[in-house]
Amino acid sequence: TFAVQKSHKEDLECSLYVLDRLLCLLPERFEKRWQCNALTHIFKKILHPGNIVRLRRDAMRLFVIWYMIVGESKTPEMDRMFALLVPGFPVPPPAAIPPDLGYGGVTCLEPSPVVPLPSTEKTPPDDLSSYLLRSLLDFMVTQHSKSFSYLFDMFRMWYMPHIFPSFISSNSLYKPNLELPELRSSPGLSPYGTCQVAVVEWVRKFVISTSQRSGQSVSSVGDEGGSSEDGIMVRDIFFSSRENINFIHELFRQALCLCFRYAAIMRTVIFTYKDWIQM
C-alpha cells in the first residue's frame, strides 16, 4: 500500500511539473481560456481543503499563475476559487450557471481530495489561514507590473473587506480630515487578527527602501523581498498613484487601531513612519 501511495504522489508531482511548464511556456493559449473547464476541475481537486497542506500550497501557486494569465477573460467560478484559496473566509455563492463541459450538458461530480491529510498527522501549521494568506501574497508578486496590479486588485476585492471590515477607502492623505476623531472603545480580538498582521507586514516590506533595511532597527522585517528586483517593482507600483498611497496609509492606520495583542506590528508601523520622516 505504501508503494502504491508513493507512486501516486510521484505521478502527481510529475503532473504538476508539466502543468507548471505549460503555464509558463504557453501563456497565449491559456489566455484564450484553452482547456478552461478541464483546468477548473483539476484545480478544484488539488486545491481541495481535504488535501495535505503542501499540495494545497503548490496548487495555489499554479492557480495564481493561471488566474493571472487568463486575466479579464476569467470565469465567475475562477473568481470564486480565488476567493477560496485561503481557508477561514466567507464562501462566495457559486456561479449562477455551472460551466458547460461540452459533452451534452453533463456536469462533473463534486471533486474529492487527491492526497488526503492522514488522520494521524497534525495539520501544519497551527494558524493555517495566516500561513496560506502569506503564501498567496508572496505568489502574487510577479516580474510583470501589469500582472501584479491585476492580482493585487483582485486581492483587495475578495479579501480586504473581510480582513479589515472597517477599512475606509475614502480617507486621503491629500485631503486629510483635520477634525478630532471620536473617542473609541478598545477594539476586541478580530478572528482575522493574524491575517491583518500578515497583510501589514507584507505591504510594509515593500514600501521601505534598501537603505532603510540596512539600519536593522526595530522596524526591520526579516523578509528581504522588498530588496529584490520584483520587490522594487512592487514598491514602484505602490507609490505610482494616489489611490495606492492612500491605501498604504489607511492600512497602517488600521494597524494602529488593532488590539494591543498585536503591539509589535503597531511598533513596526510607527518606525516605518519614523524612517520616512528621516529620509
Coordinates of C-alpha atoms in Angstrom, one line a residue:
T1 CA 0.0 0.0 0.0
F2 CA 2.9 2.4 0.8
A3 CA 4.5 1.7 -2.6
V4 CA 1.2 2.5 -4.3
Q5 CA 0.8 5.7 -2.4
K6 CA 4.4 6.7 -3.1
S7 CA 3.9 6.0 -6.8
H8 CA 0.7 8.1 -6.8
K9 CA 2.5 11.0 -5.2
E10 CA 5.3 10.8 -7.7
D11 CA 2.8 10.8 -10.6
L12 CA 1.1 13.8 -9.1
E13 CA 4.3 15.7 -8.7
C14 CA 5.2 15.0 -12.3
S15 CA 1.8 16.2 -13.5
L16 CA 2.1 19.4 -11.5
Y17 CA 5.5 20.0 -13.0
V18 CA 4.1 19.5 -16.5
L19 CA 1.2 21.9 -15.8
D20 CA 3.8 24.4 -14.4
R21 CA 5.8 24.2 -17.7
L22 CA 2.7 24.5 -19.9
L23 CA 1.5 27.7 -18.0
C24 CA 4.9 29.3 -18.3
L25 CA 5.6 28.3 -21.9
L26 CA 2.1 28.6 -23.5
P27 CA 0.5 31.6 -21.8
E28 CA -1.1 32.8 -25.1
R29 CA -3.1 29.6 -25.2
F30 CA -4.3 29.8 -21.7
E31 CA -5.1 33.5 -22.1
K32 CA -7.9 32.4 -24.5
R33 CA -9.3 30.1 -21.8
W34 CA -7.9 27.0 -23.5
Q35 CA -9.0 23.9 -21.5
C36 CA -10.7 26.2 -19.1
N37 CA -13.3 23.7 -17.9
A38 CA -10.8 20.8 -17.5
L39 CA -8.4 23.0 -15.6
T40 CA -11.2 24.3 -13.3
H41 CA -12.0 20.7 -12.3
I42 CA -8.3 19.9 -11.8
F43 CA -7.7 22.9 -9.6
K44 CA -10.8 22.1 -7.6
K45 CA -9.3 18.7 -6.8
I46 CA -5.8 19.8 -6.0
L47 CA -7.0 22.8 -4.0
H48 CA -9.5 20.8 -2.0
P49 CA -9.3 21.6 1.7
G50 CA -9.0 17.9 2.5
N51 CA -5.6 17.7 0.8
I52 CA -2.3 17.9 2.6
V53 CA -1.1 21.5 3.1
R54 CA 1.9 21.1 0.9
L55 CA -0.2 20.1 -2.1
R56 CA -2.7 23.0 -1.4
R57 CA 0.2 25.5 -1.3
D58 CA 1.8 24.1 -4.5
A59 CA -1.6 24.2 -6.2
M60 CA -2.2 27.7 -5.0
R61 CA 0.9 28.9 -6.8
L62 CA -0.1 27.3 -10.1
F63 CA -3.7 28.6 -9.8
V64 CA -2.4 32.2 -9.2
I65 CA -0.3 31.9 -12.4
W66 CA -3.3 30.6 -14.4
Y67 CA -5.7 33.2 -12.9
M68 CA -3.1 35.9 -13.8
I69 CA -2.7 34.7 -17.4
V70 CA -6.5 34.5 -18.1
G71 CA -7.0 37.9 -16.5
E72 CA -10.2 39.7 -17.5
S73 CA -11.3 36.7 -19.5
K74 CA -11.8 34.7 -16.3
T75 CA -15.0 32.9 -15.4
P76 CA -17.1 33.6 -12.3
E77 CA -16.0 30.2 -11.0
M78 CA -12.4 31.2 -11.2
D79 CA -13.1 34.3 -9.1
R80 CA -14.9 32.1 -6.6
M81 CA -11.9 29.7 -6.5
F82 CA -9.5 32.7 -5.9
A83 CA -11.7 33.8 -3.0
L84 CA -11.4 30.3 -1.5
L85 CA -7.7 29.9 -1.7
V86 CA -7.3 30.9 2.0
P87 CA -9.5 29.0 4.4
G88 CA -11.5 30.7 7.1
F89 CA -13.1 33.3 4.8
P90 CA -16.8 33.5 3.8
V91 CA -17.6 31.3 0.9
P92 CA -18.8 33.2 -2.1
P93 CA -22.1 32.0 -3.8
P94 CA -21.5 29.6 -6.7
A95 CA -21.7 30.8 -10.2
A96 CA -25.3 31.1 -11.4
I97 CA -24.7 28.8 -14.4
P98 CA -22.4 25.8 -14.0
P99 CA -19.7 25.5 -16.6
D100 CA -20.8 23.6 -19.8
L101 CA -18.2 20.9 -20.3
G102 CA -19.3 20.4 -24.0
Y103 CA -20.4 16.8 -23.5
G104 CA -24.2 17.0 -23.8
G105 CA -24.5 19.2 -20.8
V106 CA -23.0 16.6 -18.5
T107 CA -21.5 18.2 -15.4
C108 CA -18.8 16.9 -13.1
L109 CA -19.3 15.4 -9.7
E110 CA -18.1 17.3 -6.6
P111 CA -14.3 17.0 -6.5
S112 CA -12.6 15.0 -3.8
P113 CA -9.1 15.3 -2.2
V114 CA -6.2 14.0 -4.2
V115 CA -3.8 13.4 -1.3
P116 CA -6.0 13.4 1.8
L117 CA -4.4 14.5 5.1
P118 CA -3.7 11.4 7.2
S119 CA -5.8 11.2 10.3
T120 CA -2.7 10.6 12.4
E121 CA -0.9 13.7 11.2
K122 CA -1.2 17.1 12.9
T123 CA -2.3 19.8 10.5
P124 CA 0.6 22.2 10.0
P125 CA 0.8 25.0 10.7
D126 CA -1.3 25.9 13.7
D127 CA -2.7 29.0 12.0
L128 CA -3.5 27.7 8.6
S129 CA -5.3 30.8 7.4
S130 CA -2.4 33.1 8.1
Y131 CA 0.1 30.7 6.6
L132 CA -1.8 30.3 3.3
L133 CA -2.6 34.0 3.2
R134 CA 1.2 34.8 3.4
S135 CA 1.8 32.3 0.7
L136 CA -0.9 33.8 -1.5
L137 CA 0.6 37.3 -1.0
D138 CA 4.1 36.1 -1.9
F139 CA 2.8 34.2 -5.0
M140 CA 1.1 37.4 -6.2
V141 CA 4.5 39.1 -6.7
T142 CA 5.5 38.6 -10.3
Q143 CA 8.0 40.2 -12.7
H144 CA 5.3 41.9 -14.7
S145 CA 3.8 45.1 -13.2
K146 CA 0.5 44.7 -15.1
S147 CA 0.1 41.2 -13.8
F148 CA 0.8 42.2 -10.2
S149 CA -1.5 45.1 -10.4
Y150 CA -4.3 42.8 -11.5
L151 CA -3.7 40.3 -8.8
F152 CA -3.5 43.0 -6.2
D153 CA -6.8 44.5 -7.3
M154 CA -8.4 41.0 -7.0
F155 CA -7.0 40.6 -3.6
R156 CA -8.4 43.9 -2.5
M157 CA -11.8 43.0 -3.9
W158 CA -12.1 39.5 -2.4
Y159 CA -10.1 39.5 0.8
M160 CA -9.6 43.0 2.2
P161 CA -13.3 43.6 3.1
H162 CA -13.1 40.6 5.4
I163 CA -9.7 41.2 6.8
F164 CA -10.3 44.9 7.5
P165 CA -14.0 45.4 7.6
S166 CA -13.7 49.0 8.9
F167 CA -11.3 50.0 6.1
I168 CA -12.2 53.5 4.9
S169 CA -11.2 53.8 1.2
S170 CA -12.3 57.4 1.2
N171 CA -9.5 58.5 3.6
S172 CA -7.0 60.5 1.7
L173 CA -3.5 61.8 2.6
Y174 CA -4.0 64.6 0.1
K175 CA -7.3 65.7 1.6
P176 CA -6.9 64.9 5.2
N177 CA -9.7 65.1 7.7
L178 CA -8.3 67.5 10.4
E179 CA -11.2 67.1 12.8
L180 CA -10.5 65.4 16.1
P181 CA -11.6 61.7 15.9
E182 CA -14.3 60.5 18.2
L183 CA -13.3 58.5 21.3
R184 CA -13.4 54.8 20.5
S185 CA -13.5 51.9 22.8
S186 CA -10.7 49.3 22.9
P187 CA -11.0 47.0 19.9
G188 CA -11.8 43.4 20.5
L189 CA -9.8 40.5 19.2
S190 CA -10.6 40.0 15.5
P191 CA -11.0 36.5 14.1
Y192 CA -8.7 37.7 11.3
G193 CA -6.1 39.3 13.6
T194 CA -3.2 37.2 12.4
C195 CA -4.3 37.8 8.8
Q196 CA -4.3 41.5 9.5
V197 CA -0.8 41.4 10.7
A198 CA 0.3 39.3 7.7
V199 CA -1.1 41.9 5.2
V200 CA 0.5 44.8 7.1
E201 CA 3.9 43.1 7.3
W202 CA 3.7 42.1 3.6
V203 CA 3.0 45.7 2.4
R204 CA 5.5 47.2 4.8
K205 CA 8.4 45.2 3.5
F206 CA 7.8 46.7 0.0
V207 CA 7.4 50.3 1.0
I208 CA 10.8 50.8 2.6
S209 CA 14.0 51.2 0.6
T210 CA 17.1 49.0 0.8
S211 CA 19.0 51.7 2.7
Q212 CA 16.3 51.8 5.3
R213 CA 16.6 48.0 5.7
S214 CA 20.3 48.2 6.3
G215 CA 19.6 50.1 9.6
Q216 CA 18.4 46.8 11.3
S217 CA 16.1 48.8 13.5
V218 CA 13.0 47.7 15.3
S219 CA 11.2 48.4 12.1
S220 CA 13.1 45.7 10.2
V221 CA 11.1 42.7 9.0
G222 CA 13.1 39.6 8.4
D223 CA 11.9 39.1 4.8
E224 CA 14.2 40.7 2.3
G225 CA 11.6 40.5 -0.5
G226 CA 11.5 44.3 -0.9
S227 CA 15.2 44.4 -1.9
S228 CA 14.8 42.1 -4.9
E229 CA 14.0 43.1 -8.4
D230 CA 10.4 42.0 -8.0
G231 CA 10.2 43.9 -4.7
I232 CA 11.4 47.1 -6.3
M233 CA 8.7 46.7 -9.0
V234 CA 6.0 46.2 -6.3
R235 CA 7.3 49.2 -4.4
D236 CA 7.1 51.4 -7.6
I237 CA 3.6 50.3 -8.1
F238 CA 2.6 51.0 -4.6
F239 CA 3.9 54.6 -5.0
S240 CA 2.7 55.1 -8.5
S241 CA -0.7 56.5 -7.8
R242 CA -2.5 58.5 -5.1
E243 CA -5.0 55.7 -4.7
N244 CA -2.3 53.2 -3.8
I245 CA -0.6 55.7 -1.5
N246 CA -3.9 56.3 0.3
F247 CA -4.4 52.5 0.6
I248 CA -1.0 52.2 2.3
H249 CA -1.7 54.9 4.8
E250 CA -5.2 53.7 5.6
L251 CA -3.8 50.2 6.0
F252 CA -1.2 51.5 8.5
R253 CA -4.0 53.4 10.3
Q254 CA -5.9 50.2 10.6
A255 CA -2.8 48.5 12.1
L256 CA -2.5 51.2 14.7
C257 CA -6.2 50.5 15.7
L258 CA -5.6 46.8 16.4
C259 CA -5.9 45.5 19.9
F260 CA -2.7 45.6 22.0
R261 CA -2.1 41.9 21.5
Y262 CA -0.6 43.0 18.2
A263 CA 1.6 45.7 19.7
A264 CA 4.6 44.5 17.7
I265 CA 3.0 45.4 14.4
M266 CA 2.0 48.8 15.8
R267 CA 5.6 49.5 16.6
T268 CA 6.6 48.4 13.1
V269 CA 4.2 50.9 11.6
I270 CA 5.4 53.7 13.9
F271 CA 9.1 53.0 13.0
T272 CA 8.1 52.9 9.3
Y273 CA 6.8 56.5 9.6
K274 CA 9.9 57.4 11.6
D275 CA 12.1 56.1 8.7
W276 CA 10.1 58.0 6.1
I277 CA 10.4 61.3 8.1
Q278 CA 14.1 60.9 8.5
M279 CA 14.8 60.2 4.8

